[in-house]
Short mmCIF file of C-alpha atoms in Angstrom, two decimals:
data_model
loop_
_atom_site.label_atom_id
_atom_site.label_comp_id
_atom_site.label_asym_id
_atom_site.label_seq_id
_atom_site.Cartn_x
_atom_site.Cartn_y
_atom_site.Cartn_z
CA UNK A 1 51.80 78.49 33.90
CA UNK A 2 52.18 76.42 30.77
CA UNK A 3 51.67 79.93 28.80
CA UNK A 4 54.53 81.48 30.91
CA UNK A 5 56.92 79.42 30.39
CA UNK A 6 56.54 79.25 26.79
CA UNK A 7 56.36 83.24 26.65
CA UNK A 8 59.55 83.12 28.90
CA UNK A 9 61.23 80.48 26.27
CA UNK A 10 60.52 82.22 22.87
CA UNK A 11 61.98 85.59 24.66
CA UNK A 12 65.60 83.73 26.21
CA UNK A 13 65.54 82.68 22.25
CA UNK A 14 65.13 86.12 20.92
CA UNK A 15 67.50 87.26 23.14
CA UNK A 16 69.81 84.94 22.00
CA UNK A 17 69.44 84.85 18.12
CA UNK A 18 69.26 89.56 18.98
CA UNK A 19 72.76 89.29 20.95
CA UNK A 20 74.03 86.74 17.79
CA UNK A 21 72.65 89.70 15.17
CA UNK A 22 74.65 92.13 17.03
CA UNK A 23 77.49 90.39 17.82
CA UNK A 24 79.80 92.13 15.31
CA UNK A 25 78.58 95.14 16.96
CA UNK A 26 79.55 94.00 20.49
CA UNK A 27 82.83 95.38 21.11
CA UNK A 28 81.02 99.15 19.75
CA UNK A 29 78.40 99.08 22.04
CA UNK A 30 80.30 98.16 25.05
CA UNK A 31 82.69 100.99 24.26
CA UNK A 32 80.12 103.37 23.76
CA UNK A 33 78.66 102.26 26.75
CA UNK A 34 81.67 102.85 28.84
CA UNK A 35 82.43 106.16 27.51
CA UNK A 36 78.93 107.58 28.34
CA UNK A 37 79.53 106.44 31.75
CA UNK A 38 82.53 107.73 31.88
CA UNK A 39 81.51 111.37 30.39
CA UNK A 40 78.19 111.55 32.13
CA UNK A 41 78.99 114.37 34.68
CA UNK A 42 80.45 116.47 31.59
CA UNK A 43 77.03 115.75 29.62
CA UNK A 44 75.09 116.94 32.81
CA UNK A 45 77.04 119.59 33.40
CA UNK A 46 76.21 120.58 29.77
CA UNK A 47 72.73 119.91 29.51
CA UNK A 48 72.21 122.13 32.83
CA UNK A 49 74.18 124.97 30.38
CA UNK A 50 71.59 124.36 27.66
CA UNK A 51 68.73 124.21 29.64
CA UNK A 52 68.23 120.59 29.30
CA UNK A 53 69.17 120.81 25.57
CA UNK A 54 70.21 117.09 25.52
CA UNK A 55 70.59 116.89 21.22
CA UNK A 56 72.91 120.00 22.18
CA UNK A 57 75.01 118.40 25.27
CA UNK A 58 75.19 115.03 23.70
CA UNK A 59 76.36 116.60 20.43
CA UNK A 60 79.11 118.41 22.44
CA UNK A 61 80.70 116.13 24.39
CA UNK A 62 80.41 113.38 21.31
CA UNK A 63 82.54 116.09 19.21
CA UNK A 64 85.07 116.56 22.17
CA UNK A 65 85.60 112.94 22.26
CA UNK A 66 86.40 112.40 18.69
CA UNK A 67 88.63 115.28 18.56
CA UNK A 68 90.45 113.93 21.91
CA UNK A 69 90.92 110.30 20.71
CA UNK A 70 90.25 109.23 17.07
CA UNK A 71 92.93 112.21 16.10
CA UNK A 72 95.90 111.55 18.24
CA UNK A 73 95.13 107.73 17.97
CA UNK A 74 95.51 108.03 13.48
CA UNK A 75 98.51 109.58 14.23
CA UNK A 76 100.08 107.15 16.26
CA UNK A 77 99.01 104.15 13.99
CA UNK A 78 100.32 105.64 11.38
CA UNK A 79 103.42 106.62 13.02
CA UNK A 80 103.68 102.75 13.99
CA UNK A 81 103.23 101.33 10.89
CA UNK A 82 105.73 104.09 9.21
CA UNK A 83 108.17 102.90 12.02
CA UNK A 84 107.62 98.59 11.92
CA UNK A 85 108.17 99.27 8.28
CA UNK A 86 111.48 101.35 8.94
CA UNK A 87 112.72 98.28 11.44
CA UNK A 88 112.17 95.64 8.92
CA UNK A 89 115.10 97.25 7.10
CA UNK A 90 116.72 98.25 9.76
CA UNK A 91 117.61 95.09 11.84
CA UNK A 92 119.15 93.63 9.13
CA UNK A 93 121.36 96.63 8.06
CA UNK A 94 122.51 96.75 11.19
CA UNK A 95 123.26 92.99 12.23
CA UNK A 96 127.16 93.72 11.31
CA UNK A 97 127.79 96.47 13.38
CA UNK A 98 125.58 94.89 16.60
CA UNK A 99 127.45 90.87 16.01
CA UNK A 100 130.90 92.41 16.87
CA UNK A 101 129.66 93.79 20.04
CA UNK A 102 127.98 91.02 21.36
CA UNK A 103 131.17 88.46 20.48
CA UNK A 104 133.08 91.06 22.62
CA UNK A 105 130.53 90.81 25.62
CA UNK A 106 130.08 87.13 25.17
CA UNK A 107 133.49 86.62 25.32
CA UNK A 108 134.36 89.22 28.05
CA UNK A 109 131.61 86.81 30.47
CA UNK A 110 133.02 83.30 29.07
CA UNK A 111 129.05 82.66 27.50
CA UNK A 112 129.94 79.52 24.92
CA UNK A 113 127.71 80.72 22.59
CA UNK A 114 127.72 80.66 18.78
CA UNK A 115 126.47 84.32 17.91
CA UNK A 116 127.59 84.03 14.25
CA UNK A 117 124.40 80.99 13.90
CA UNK A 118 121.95 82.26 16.21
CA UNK A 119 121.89 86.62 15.75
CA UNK A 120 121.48 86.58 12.20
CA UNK A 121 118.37 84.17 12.16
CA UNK A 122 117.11 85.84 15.04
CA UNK A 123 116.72 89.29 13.20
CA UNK A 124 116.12 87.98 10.11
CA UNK A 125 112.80 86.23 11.90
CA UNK A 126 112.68 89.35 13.62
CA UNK A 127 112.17 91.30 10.25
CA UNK A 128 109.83 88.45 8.71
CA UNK A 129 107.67 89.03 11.33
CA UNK A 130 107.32 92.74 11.55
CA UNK A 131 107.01 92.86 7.64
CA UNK A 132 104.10 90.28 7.82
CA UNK A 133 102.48 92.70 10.54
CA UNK A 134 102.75 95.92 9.26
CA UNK A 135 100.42 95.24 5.96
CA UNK A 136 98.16 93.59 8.52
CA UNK A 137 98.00 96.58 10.95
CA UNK A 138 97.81 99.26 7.97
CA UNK A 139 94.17 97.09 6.66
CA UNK A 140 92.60 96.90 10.17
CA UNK A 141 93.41 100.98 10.38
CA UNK A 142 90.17 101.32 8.49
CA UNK A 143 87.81 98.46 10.35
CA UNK A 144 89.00 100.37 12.92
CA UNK A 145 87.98 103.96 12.21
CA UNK A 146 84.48 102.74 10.76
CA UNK A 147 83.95 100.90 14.35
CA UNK A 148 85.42 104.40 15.60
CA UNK A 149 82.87 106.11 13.29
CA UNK A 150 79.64 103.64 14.61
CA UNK A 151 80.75 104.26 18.44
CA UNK A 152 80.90 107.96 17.84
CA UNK A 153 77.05 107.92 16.79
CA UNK A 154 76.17 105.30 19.55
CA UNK A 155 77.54 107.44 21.85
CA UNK A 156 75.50 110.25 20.33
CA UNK A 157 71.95 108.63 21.04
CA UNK A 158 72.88 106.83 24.21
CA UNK A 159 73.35 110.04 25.97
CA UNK A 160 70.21 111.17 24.75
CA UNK A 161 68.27 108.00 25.44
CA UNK A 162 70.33 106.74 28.13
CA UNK A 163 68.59 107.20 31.20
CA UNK A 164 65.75 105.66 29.66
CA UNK A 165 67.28 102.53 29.03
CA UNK A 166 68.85 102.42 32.15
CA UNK A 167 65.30 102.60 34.01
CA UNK A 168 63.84 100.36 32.03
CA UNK A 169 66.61 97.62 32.07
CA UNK A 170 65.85 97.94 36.30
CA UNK A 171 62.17 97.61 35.89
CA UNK A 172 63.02 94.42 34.15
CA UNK A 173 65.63 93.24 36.98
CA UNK A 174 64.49 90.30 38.73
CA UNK A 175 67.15 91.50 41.54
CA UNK A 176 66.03 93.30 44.84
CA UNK A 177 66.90 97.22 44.47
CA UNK A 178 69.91 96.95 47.23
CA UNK A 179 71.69 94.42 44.98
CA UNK A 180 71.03 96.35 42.00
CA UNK A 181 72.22 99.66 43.54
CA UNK A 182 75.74 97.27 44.82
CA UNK A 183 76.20 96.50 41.65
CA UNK A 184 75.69 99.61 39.90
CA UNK A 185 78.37 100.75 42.24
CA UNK A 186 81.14 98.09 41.75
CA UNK A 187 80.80 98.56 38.02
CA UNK A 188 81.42 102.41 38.58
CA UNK A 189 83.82 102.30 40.31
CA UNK A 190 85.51 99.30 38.65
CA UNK A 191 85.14 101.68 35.69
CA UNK A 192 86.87 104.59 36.97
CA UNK A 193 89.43 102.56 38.46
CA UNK A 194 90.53 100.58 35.28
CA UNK A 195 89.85 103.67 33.31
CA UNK A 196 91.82 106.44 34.90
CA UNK A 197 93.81 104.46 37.05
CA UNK A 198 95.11 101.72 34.98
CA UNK A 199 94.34 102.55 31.36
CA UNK A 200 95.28 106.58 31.64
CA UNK A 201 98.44 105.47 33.17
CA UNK A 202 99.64 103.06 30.64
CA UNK A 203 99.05 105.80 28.05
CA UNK A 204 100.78 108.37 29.74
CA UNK A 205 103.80 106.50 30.22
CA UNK A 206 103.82 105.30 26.96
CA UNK A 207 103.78 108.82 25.94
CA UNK A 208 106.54 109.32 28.32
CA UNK A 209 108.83 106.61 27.10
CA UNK A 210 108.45 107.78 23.22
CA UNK A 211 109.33 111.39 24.52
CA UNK A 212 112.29 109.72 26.06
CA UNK A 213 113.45 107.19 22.97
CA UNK A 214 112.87 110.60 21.08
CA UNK A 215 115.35 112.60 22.99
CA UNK A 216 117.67 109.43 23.03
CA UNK A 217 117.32 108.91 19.33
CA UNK A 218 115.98 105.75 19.14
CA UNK A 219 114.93 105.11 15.76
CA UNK A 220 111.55 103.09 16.98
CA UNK A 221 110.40 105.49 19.61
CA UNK A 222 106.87 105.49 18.67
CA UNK A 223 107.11 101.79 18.76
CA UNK A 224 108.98 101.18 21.74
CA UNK A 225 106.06 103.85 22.96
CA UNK A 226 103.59 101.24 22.48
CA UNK A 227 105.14 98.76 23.63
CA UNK A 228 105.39 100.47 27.29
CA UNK A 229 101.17 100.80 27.20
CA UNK A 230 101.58 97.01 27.04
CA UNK A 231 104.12 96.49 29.42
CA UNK A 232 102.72 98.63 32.29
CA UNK A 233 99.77 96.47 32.56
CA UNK A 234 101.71 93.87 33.61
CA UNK A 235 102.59 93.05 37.40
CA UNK A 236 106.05 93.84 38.72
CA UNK A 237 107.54 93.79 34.89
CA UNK A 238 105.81 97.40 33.97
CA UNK A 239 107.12 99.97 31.79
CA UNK A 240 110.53 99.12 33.35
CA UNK A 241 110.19 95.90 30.62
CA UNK A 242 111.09 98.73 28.04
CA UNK A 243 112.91 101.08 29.08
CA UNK A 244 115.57 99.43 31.15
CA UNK A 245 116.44 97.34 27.97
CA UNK A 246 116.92 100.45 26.12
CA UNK A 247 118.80 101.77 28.62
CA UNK A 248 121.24 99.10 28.72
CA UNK A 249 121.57 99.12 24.74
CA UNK A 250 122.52 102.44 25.42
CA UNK A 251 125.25 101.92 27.82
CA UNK A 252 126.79 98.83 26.10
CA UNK A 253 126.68 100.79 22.42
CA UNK A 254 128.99 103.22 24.74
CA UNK A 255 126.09 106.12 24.14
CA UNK A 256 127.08 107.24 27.99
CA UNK A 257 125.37 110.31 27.81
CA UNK A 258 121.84 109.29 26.21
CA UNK A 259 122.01 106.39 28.72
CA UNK A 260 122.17 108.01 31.61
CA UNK A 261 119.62 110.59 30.50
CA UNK A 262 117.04 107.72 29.52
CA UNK A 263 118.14 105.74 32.35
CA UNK A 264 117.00 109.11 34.99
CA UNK A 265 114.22 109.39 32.93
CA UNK A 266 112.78 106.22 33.00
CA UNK A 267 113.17 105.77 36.94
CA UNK A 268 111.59 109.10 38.11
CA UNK A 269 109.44 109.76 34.71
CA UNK A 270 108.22 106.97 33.19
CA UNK A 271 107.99 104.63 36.08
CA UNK A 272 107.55 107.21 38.75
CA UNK A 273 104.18 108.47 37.36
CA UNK A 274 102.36 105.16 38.18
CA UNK A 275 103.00 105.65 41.91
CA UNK A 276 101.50 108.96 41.39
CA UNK A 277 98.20 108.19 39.18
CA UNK A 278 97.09 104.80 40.12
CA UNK A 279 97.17 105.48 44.09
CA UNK A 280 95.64 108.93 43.93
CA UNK A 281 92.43 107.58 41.52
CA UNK A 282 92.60 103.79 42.35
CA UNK A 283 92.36 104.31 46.14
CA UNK A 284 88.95 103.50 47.53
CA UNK A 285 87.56 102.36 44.27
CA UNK A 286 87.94 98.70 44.03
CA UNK A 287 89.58 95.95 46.20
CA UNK A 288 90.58 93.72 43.34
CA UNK A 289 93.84 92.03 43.76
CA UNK A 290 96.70 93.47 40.81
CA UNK A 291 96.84 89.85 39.45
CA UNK A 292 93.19 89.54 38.62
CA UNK A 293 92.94 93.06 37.07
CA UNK A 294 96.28 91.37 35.02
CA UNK A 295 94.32 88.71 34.21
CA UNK A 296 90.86 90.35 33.34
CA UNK A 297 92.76 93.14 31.05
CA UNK A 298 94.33 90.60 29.05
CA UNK A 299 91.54 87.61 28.97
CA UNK A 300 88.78 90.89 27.98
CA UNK A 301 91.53 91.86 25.73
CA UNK A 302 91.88 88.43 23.93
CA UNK A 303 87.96 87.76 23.80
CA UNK A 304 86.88 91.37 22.54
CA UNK A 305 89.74 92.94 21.42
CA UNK A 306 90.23 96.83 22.97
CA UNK A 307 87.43 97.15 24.48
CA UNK A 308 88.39 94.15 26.96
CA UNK A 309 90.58 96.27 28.57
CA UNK A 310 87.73 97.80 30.67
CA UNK A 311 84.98 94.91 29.93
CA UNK A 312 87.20 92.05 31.58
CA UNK A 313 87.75 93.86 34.52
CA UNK A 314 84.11 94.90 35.06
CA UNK A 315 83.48 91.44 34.45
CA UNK A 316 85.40 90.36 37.51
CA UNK A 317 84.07 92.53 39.49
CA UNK A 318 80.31 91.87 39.26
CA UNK A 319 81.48 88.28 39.88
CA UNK A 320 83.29 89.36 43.21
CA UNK A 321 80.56 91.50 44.34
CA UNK A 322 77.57 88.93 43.52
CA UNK A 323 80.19 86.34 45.44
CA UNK A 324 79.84 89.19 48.61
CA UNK A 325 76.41 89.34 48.16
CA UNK A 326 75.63 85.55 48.08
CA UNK A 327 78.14 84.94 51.22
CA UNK A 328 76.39 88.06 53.27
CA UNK A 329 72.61 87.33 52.04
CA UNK A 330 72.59 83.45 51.52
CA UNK A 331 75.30 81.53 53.41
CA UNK A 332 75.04 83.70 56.52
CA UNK A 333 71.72 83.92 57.31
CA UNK A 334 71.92 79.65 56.81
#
């Protein structure tokens, strides 16, 4: 018994000082991780083409997913940083012509406010601060294509080696198969429910709103684009946070046409696509409450950077279903 425990011991510590050596590595394998899952009915699809070909499949379906993300993704970091760069100079330039406007307003509504103090050190802090990001952004561009790079190749072998790995980590489960397969399933479907549901429709109406600030010649569109990915996450705000604002610059710059166009837009476009996506995919999949998936984007998203946005979730969700699983198994049967 002795010898067991001491076995037992030295492996928790190897675990520990193995999950330590790779924690730089973390945030890549989880996101490797999730895309296999994610892509696995393509990959067997494929492999069934190649006659169980999996160097072939895996190669395949590794290629489509660089050329679907890492290329569209440069593009719009660069188009960001080429942008933040453009409003540093910007705000300032155009502090005269906005300071007028807003005495006019702030008059117009009796607001006691002194404008002349307050709007210029708001955009000059406003400039400071998007200055001291830009240079910040442009050096994590290449961390982040190297990580991009090392996720691509994880991807590769995981597909390949996968199901392997999978059986064995069961084999080693101290858990009874029916929990096992419960939890297999929340984490699926947590997946495809934070993945398509929540993630795909932030990016689509991002991509939405900068197609709109495009056609409504907003200088930032690609920025205000981004922006709306972040917003839509969050409860009752959404990509409303963005676009409604913009809107309202619009009307009170006297830009009547481009205001009522982005105005449209944004109500059946940009905001009407979540009631589209996120019932359609979300339905059925997962019975977490909108203010803990708020709450597990953003905490995942704070502890492990992008990848949180589909880790903090799942992370919640195992919780919820071992909470099921100890309430049916353990407290009822007590």
């Amino acid at each position: 018994m002795s010898e067991r425990i001491s076995f037992l011991t030295l492996l928790a510590f190897l675990c520990l000082a193995v999950l330590w050596l790779f924690r730089p590595f973390l945030s890549v394998i989880l996101l490797a991780a999730t895309f296999v899952i994610s892509l696995w009915p393509l990959y067997a699809s494929l492999n069934r083409l190649f006659r169980g070909h999996r160097w072939i499949a895996s190669f395949v379906v590794t290629l489509f997913l660089a050329l679907v993300l890492i290329f569209p993704v440069a593009f719009v970091i660069s188009l960001v940083i080429e942008q933040a760069v453009a409003l540093a100079h910007f705000l300032p330039e155009t502090m005269q012509a906005w300071l007028p406007l807003v005495k006019e307003y702030s008059h117009r509504f009796n607001l006691p406010i002194s404008w002349e103090a307050i709007l210029p050190q708001l955009v000059q802090q406003g400039a400071q601060f998007v200055s001291q990001f830009s240079p910040k952004l442009l050096m994590q561009t290449t961390q982040f294509l190297l990580n991009f790079a090392l996720t691509l190749l994880l991807v590769f072998f995981l597909f390949i080696e996968g199901p392997a790995l999978y059986e064995n980590l069961l084999h080693l489960s101290p858990l009874k198969e029916s929990y096992e397969t419960h939890l297999s399933r929340e984490i699926r479907n947590t997946l495809n429910a934070c993945l398509y549901g929540y993630i795909l429709t932030a990016i689509s109406q991002g991509i939405l709103a900068g197609i709109g600030f495009t056609i409504a010649k907003i200088p930032i569109a690609a920025l205000l684009g981004v922006a709306t990915i972040v917003t839509s996450f969050i409860p009752i705000i959404g990509a409303a946070g963005i676009w409604i604002p913009v809107t309202v610059y619009l009307l009170l710059t006297q830009q009547w046409g481009m205001g009522i166009f982005l105005g449209l837009y944004g109500a059946l476009l940009i905001s009407g696509i979540d009631n589209l996506i996120k019932p359609l995919i979300i339905q059925g999949k997962t019975r977490i409450h909108p203010f803990l998936i708020f709450l597990a984007i953003f905490g995942g998203l704070q502890a492990l950077g992008p990848v949180g946005l589909l880790v903090g979730p799942i992370i919640v969700a195992i919780f919820l279903a071992c909470v099921k699983i100890y309430k049916k198994d353990f407290l009822e049967q007590t």
